[in-house]
PDB file of C-alpha atoms and ligand atoms in Angstrom:
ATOM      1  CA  UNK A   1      17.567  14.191   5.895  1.00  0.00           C
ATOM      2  CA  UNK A   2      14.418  14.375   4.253  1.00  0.00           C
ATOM      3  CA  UNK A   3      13.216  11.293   1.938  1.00  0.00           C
ATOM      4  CA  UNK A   4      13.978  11.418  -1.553  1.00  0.00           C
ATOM      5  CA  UNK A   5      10.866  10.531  -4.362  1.00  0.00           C
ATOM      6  CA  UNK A   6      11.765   9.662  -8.195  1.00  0.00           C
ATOM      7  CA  UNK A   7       8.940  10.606 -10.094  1.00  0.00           C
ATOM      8  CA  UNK A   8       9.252   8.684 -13.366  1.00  0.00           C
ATOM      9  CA  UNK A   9       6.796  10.225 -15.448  1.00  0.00           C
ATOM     10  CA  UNK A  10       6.848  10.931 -19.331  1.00  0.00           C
ATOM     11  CA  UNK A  11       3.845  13.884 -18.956  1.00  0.00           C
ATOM     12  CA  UNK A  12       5.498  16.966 -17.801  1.00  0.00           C
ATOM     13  CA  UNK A  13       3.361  18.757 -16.501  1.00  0.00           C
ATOM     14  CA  UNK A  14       2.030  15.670 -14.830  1.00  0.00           C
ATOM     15  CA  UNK A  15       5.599  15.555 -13.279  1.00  0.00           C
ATOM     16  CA  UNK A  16       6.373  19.231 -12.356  1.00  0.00           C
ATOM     17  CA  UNK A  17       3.072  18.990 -10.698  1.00  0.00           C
ATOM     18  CA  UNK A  18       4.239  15.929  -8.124  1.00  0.00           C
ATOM     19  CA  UNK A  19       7.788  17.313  -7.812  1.00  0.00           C
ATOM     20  CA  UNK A  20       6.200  21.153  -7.116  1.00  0.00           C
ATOM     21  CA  UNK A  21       4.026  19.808  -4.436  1.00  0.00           C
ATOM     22  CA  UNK A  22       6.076  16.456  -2.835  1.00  0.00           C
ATOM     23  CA  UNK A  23       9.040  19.408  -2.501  1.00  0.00           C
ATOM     24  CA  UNK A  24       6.346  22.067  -0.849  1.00  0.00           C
ATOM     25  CA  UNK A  25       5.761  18.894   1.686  1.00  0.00           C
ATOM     26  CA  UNK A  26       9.040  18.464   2.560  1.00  0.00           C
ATOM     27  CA  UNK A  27      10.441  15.547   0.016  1.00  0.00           C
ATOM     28  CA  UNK A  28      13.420  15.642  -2.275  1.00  0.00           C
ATOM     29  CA  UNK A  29      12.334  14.718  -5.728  1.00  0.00           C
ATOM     30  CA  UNK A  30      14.593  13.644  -9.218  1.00  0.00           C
ATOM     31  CA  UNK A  31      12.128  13.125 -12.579  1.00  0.00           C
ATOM     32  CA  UNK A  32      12.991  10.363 -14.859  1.00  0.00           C
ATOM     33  CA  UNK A  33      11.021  10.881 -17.909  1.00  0.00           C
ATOM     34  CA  UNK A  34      11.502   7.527 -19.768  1.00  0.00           C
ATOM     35  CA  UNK A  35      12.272   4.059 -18.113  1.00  0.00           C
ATOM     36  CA  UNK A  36      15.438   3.637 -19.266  1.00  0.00           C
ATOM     37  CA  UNK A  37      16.343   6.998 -17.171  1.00  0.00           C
ATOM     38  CA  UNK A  38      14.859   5.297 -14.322  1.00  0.00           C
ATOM     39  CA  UNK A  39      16.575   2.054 -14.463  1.00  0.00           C
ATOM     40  CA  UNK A  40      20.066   4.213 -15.071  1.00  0.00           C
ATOM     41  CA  UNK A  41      19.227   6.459 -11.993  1.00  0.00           C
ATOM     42  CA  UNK A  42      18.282   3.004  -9.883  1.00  0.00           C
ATOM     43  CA  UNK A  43      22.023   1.924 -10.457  1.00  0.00           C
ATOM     44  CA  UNK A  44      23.807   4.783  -8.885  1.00  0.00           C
ATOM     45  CA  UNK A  45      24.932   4.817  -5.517  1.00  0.00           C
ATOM     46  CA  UNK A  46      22.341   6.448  -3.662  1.00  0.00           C
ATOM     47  CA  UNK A  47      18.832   4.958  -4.004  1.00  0.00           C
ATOM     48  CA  UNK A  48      15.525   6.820  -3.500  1.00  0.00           C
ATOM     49  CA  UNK A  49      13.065   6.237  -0.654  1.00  0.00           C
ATOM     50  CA  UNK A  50       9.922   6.089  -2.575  1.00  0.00           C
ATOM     51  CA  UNK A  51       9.375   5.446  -6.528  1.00  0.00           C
ATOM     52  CA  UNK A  52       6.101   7.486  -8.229  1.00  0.00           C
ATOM     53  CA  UNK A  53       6.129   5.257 -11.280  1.00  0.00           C
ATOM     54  CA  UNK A  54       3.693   5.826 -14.270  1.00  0.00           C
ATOM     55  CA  UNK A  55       2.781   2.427 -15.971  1.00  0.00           C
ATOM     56  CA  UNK A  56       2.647   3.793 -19.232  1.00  0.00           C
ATOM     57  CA  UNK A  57       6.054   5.352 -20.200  1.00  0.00           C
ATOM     58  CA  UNK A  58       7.329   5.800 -23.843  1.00  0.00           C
ATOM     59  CA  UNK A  59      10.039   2.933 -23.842  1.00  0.00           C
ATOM     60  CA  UNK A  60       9.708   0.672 -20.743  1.00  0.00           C
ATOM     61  CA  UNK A  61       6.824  -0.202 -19.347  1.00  0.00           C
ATOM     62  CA  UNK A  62       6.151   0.533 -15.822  1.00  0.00           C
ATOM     63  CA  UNK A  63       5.533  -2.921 -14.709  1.00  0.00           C
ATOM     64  CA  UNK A  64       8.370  -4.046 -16.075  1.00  0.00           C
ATOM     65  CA  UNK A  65      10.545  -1.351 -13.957  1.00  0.00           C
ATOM     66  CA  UNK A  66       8.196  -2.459 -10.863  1.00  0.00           C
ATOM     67  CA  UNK A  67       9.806  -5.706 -11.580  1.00  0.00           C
ATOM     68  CA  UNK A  68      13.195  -5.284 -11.818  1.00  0.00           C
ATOM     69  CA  UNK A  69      12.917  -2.739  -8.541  1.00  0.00           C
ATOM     70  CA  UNK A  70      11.741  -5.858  -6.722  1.00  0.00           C
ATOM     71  CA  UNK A  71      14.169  -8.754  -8.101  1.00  0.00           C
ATOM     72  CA  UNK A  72      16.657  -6.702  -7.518  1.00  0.00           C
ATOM     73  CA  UNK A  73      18.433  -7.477  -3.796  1.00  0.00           C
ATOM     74  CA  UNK A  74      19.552  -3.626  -3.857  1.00  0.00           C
ATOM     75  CA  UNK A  75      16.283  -1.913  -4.808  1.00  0.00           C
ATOM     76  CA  UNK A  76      14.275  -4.652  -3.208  1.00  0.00           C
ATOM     77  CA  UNK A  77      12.753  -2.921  -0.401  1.00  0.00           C
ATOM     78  CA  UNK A  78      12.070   0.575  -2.339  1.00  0.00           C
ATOM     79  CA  UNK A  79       7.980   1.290  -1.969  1.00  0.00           C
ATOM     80  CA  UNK A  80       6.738   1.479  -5.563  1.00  0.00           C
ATOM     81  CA  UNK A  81       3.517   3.504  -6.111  1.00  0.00           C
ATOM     82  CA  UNK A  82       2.097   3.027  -9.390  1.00  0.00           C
ATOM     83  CA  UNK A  83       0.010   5.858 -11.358  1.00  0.00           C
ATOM     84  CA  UNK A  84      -2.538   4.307 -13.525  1.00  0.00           C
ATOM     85  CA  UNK A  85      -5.382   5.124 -15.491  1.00  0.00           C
ATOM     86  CA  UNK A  86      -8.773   4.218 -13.848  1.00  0.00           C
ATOM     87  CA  UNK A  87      -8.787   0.066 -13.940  1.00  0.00           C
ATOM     88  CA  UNK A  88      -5.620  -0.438 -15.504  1.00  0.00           C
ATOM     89  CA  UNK A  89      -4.332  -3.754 -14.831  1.00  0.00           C
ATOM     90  CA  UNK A  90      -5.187  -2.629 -11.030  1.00  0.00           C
ATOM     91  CA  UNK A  91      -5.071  -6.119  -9.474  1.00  0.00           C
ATOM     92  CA  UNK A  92      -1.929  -7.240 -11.698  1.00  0.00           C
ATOM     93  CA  UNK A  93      -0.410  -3.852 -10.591  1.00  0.00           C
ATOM     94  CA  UNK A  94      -0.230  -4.514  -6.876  1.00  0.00           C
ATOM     95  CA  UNK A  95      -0.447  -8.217  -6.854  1.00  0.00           C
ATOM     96  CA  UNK A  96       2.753 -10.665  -7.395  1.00  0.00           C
ATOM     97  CA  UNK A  97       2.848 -10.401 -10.660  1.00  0.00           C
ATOM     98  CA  UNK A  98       4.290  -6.329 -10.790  1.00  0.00           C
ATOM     99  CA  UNK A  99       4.856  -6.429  -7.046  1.00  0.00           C
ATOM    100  CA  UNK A 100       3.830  -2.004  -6.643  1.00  0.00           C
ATOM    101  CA  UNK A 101       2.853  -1.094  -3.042  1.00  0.00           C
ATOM    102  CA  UNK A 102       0.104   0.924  -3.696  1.00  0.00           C
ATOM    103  CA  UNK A 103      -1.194   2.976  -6.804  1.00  0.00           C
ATOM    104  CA  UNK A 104      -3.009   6.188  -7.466  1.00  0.00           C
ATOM    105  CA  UNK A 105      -5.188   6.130 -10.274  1.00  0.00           C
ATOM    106  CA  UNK A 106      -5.218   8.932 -12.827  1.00  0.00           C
ATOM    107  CA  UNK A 107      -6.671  11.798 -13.265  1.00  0.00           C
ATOM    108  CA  UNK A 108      -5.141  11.819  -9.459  1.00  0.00           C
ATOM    109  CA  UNK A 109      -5.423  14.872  -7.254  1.00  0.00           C
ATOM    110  CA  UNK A 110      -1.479  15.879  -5.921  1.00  0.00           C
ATOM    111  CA  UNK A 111      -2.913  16.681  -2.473  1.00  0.00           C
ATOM    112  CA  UNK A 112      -3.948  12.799  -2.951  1.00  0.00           C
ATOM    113  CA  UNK A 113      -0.378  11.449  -3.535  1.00  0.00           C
ATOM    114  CA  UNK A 114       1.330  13.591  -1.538  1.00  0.00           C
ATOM    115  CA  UNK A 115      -0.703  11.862   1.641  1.00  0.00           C
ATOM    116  CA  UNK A 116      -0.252   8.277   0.430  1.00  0.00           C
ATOM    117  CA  UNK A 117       3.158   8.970   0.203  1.00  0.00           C
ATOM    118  CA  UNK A 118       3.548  10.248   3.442  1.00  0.00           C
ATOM    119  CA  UNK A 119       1.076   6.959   4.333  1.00  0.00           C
ATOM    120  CA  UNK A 120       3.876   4.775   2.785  1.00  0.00           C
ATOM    121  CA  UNK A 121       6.733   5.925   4.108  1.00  0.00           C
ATOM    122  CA  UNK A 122       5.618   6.218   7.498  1.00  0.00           C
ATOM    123  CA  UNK A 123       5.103   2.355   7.303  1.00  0.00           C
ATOM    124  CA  UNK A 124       7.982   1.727   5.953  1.00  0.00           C
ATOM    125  CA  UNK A 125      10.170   3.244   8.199  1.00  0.00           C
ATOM    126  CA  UNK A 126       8.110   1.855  11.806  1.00  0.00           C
ATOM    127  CA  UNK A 127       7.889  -1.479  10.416  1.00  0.00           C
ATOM    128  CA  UNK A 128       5.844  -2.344  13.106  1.00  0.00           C
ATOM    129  CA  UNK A 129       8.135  -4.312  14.888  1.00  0.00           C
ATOM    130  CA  UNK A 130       4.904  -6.627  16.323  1.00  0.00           C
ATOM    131  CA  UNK A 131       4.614  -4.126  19.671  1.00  0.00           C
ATOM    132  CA  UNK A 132       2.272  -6.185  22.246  1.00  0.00           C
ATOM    133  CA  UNK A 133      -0.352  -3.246  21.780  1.00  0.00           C
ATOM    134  CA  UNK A 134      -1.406  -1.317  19.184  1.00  0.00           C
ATOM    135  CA  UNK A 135      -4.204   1.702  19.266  1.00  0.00           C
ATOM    136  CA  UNK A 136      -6.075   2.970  16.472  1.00  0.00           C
ATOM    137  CA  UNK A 137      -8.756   5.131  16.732  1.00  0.00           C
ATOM    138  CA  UNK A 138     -11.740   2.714  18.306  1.00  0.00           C
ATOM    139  CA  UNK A 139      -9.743  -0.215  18.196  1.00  0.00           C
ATOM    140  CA  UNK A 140      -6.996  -1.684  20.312  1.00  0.00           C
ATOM    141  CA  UNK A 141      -5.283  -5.100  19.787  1.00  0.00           C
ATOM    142  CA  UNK A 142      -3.061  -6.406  22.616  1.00  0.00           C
ATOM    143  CA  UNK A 143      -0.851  -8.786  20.035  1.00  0.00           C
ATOM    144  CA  UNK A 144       0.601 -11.239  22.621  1.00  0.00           C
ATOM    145  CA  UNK A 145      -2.419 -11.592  23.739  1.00  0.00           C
ATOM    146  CA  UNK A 146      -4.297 -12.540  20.523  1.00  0.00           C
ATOM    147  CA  UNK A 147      -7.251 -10.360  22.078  1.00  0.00           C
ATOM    148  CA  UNK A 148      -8.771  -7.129  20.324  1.00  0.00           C
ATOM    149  CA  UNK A 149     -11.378  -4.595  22.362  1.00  0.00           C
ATOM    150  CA  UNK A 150     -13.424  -1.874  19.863  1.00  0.00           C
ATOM    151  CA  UNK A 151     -14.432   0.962  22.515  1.00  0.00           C
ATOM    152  CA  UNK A 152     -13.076  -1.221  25.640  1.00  0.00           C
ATOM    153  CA  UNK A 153     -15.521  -4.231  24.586  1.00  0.00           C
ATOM    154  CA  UNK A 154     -13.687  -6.854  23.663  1.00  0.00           C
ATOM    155  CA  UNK A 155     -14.329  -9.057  20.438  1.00  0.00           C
ATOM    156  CA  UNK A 156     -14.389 -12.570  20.045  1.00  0.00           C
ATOM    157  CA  UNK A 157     -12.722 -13.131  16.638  1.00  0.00           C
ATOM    158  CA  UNK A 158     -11.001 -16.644  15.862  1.00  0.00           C
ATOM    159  CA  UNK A 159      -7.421 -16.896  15.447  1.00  0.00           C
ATOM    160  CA  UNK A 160      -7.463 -16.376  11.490  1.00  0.00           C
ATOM    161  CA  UNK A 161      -9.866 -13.743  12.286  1.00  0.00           C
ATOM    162  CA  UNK A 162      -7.219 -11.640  14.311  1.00  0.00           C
ATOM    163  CA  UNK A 163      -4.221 -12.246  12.261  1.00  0.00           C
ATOM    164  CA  UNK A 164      -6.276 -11.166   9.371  1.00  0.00           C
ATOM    165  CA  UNK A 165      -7.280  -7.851  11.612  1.00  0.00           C
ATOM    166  CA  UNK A 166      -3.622  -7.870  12.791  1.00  0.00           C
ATOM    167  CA  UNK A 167      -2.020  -7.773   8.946  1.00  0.00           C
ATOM    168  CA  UNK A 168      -4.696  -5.458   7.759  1.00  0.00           C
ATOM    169  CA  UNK A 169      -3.476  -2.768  10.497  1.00  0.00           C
ATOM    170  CA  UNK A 170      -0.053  -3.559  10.472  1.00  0.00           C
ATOM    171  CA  UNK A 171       0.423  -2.778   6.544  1.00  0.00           C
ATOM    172  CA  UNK A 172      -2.689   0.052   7.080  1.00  0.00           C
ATOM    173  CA  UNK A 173      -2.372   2.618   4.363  1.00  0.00           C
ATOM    174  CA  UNK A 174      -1.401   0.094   1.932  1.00  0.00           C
ATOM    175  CA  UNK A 175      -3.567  -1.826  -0.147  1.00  0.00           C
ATOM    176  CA  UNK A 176      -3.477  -5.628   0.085  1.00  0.00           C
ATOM    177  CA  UNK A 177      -4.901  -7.726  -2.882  1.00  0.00           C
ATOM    178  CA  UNK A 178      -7.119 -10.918  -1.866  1.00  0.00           C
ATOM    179  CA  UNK A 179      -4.382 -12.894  -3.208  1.00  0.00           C
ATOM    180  CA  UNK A 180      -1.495 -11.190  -0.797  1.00  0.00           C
ATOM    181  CA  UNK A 181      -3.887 -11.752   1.943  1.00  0.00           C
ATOM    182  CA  UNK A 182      -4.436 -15.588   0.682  1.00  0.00           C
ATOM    183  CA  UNK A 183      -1.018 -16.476   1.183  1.00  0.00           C
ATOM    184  CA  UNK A 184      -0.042 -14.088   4.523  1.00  0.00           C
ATOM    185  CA  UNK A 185      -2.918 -14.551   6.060  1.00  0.00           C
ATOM    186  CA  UNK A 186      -3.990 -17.955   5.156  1.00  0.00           C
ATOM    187  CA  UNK A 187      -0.945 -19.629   3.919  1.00  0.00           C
ATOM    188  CA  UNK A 188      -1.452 -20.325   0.525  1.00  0.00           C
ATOM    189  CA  UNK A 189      -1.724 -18.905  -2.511  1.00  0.00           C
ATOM    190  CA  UNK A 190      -4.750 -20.184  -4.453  1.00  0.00           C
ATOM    191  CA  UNK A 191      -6.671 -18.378  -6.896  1.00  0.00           C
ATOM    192  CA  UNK A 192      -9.740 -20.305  -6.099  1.00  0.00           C
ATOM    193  CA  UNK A 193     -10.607 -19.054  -3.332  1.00  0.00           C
ATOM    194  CA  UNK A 194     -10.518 -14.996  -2.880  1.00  0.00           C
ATOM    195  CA  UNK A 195     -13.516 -15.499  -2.749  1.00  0.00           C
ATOM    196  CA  UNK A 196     -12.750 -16.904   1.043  1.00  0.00           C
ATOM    197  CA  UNK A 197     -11.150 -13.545   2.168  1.00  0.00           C
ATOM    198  CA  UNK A 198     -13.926 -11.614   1.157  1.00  0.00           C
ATOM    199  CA  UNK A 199     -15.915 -13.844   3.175  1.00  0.00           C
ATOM    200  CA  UNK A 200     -14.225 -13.283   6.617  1.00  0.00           C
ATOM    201  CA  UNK A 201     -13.220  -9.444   5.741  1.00  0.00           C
ATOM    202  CA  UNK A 202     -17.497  -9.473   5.769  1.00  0.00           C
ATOM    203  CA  UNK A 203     -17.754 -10.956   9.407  1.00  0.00           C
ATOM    204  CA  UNK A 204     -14.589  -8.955  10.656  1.00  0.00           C
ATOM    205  CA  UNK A 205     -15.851  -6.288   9.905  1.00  0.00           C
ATOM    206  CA  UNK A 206     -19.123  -7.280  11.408  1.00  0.00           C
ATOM    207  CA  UNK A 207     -17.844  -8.516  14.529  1.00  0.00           C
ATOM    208  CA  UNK A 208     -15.605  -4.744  14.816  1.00  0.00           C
ATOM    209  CA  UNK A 209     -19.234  -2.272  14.376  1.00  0.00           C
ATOM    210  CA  UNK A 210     -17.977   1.002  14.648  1.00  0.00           C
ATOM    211  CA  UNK A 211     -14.741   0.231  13.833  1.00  0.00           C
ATOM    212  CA  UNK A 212     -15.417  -1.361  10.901  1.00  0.00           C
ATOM    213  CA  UNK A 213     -15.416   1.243   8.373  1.00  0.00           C
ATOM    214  CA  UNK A 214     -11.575   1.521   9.200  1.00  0.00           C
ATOM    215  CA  UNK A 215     -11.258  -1.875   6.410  1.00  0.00           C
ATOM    216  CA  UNK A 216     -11.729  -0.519   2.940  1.00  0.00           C
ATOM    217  CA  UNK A 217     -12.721  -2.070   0.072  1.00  0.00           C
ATOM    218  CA  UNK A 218     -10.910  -1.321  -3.235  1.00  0.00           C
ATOM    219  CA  UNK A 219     -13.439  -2.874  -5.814  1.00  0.00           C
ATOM    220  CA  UNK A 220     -11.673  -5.645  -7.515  1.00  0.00           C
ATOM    221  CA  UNK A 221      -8.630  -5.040  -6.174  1.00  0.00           C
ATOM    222  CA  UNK A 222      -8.642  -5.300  -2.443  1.00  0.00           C
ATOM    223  CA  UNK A 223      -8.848  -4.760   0.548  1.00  0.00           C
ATOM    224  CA  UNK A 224      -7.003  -1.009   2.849  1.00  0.00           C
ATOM    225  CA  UNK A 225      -6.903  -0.176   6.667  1.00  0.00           C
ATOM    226  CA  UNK A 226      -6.873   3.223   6.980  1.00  0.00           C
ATOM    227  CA  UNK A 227      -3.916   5.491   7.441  1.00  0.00           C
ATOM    228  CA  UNK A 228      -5.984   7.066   9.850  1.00  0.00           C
ATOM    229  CA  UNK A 229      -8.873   6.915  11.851  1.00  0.00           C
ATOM    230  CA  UNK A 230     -10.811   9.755  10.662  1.00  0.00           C
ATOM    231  CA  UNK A 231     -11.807   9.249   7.202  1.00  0.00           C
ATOM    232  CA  UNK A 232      -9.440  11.502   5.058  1.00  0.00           C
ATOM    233  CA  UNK A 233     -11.962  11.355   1.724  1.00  0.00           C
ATOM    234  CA  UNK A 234     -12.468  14.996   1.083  1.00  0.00           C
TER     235      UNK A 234
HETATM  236 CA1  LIG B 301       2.611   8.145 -19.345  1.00  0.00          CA
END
């Protein structure tokens, strides 16, 4: 069966627009126009793969919803994208605090959400479970190995240097705050220091040349592996 979206959206036409297009790729979609419709339609039986969730909605507000999605047990695991206006709250958005997967920032393009939709759910149905070798594009990691080769040469990162490499591509398509990679990569959660990851994302990147450019940098938020190889700006 094909995944379901809820769109919870107070703009309309903002609205008709996601469901018109996320239905002409395929999706099943259900609007909620206020938060309180959301929450209502998030305690009935049968739970939607993917939320689209506005952060600025008449009654609730959307981080509050992206909240309760994740401290609930039942709605837990549900991606959340967030759409926000340009630099709201961004880091808050995807960090602990609000918990979102991902977010589109507004004025969006649909073709835009549509693909990091289909980004997110691919993930989160192949949760990677850790297969000894993993191919992308340029790059190939052998995972028991700990070793990594970018065109058949092989690198020589440390050990914090390929996990970090190793949760970049494993959550690729999703953006990953310096603070999220604090704690999974390095094993703490300090707010001193993000400073450090941007640091070591510099030499990975360095040490990968070509493939490189597949680590993207989300000013102030972040940092995203490609979905993708090829570069899918258009
Ligand atoms: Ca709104």
């Amino acid at each position: 069966m094909s995944a379901s979206i809820l769109i919870v959206e107070d703009e309309r036409e903002i609205a008709d627009a996601l469901a018109y297009n996320l239905e002409n790729a395929g999706y099943r979609t259900t609007v909620a126009e206020t938060g309180e419709t959301a929450l209502e339609q998030l305690r009935q039986q049968t739970l939607p793969d993917l939320i689209l969730l506005d952060l600025m909605l008449p009654d609730v507000q959307g981080t509050e919803i992206c909240r309760q999605v994740r401290s609930t047990p039942r709605t837990r695991g549900i991606p959340v994208v967030m759409l926000t206006a340009k630099g709201e709250e961004i880091d808050r958005v995807v960090g602990f605090e609000v918990g979102a997967d991902d977010y589109v920032t507004k004025p969006f393009s649909v073709r835009e959400v549509v693909l990091r939709v289909g980004a997110i759910l691919r993930r989160s149905h192949t949760e990677e479970p850790a297969k000894s070798d993993t191919e992308f594009g340029a790059l190939r990691m052998d995972h028991d190995g700990h070793r990594a080769w970018v065109e058949g040469r092989e690198l020589s990162l440390t050990a914090l240097e390929f996990r970090l490499l190793d949760t970049l591509l494993s959550r690729r398509g999703r953006v990953q705050t310096r603070e999220v990679l604090l704690e999974d990569v390095w094993n703490m959660s300090s707010e001193l220091t993000t400073r450090t990851v941007d640091t070591h994302v510099k030499r990975l990147r360095q040490k990968l040349g070509s493939a490189g450019a597949y680590i993207e940098t989300l000013r102030g938020v972040g940092y995203r592996f490609r979905d993708r190889p090829e570069s899918t700006d258009a």
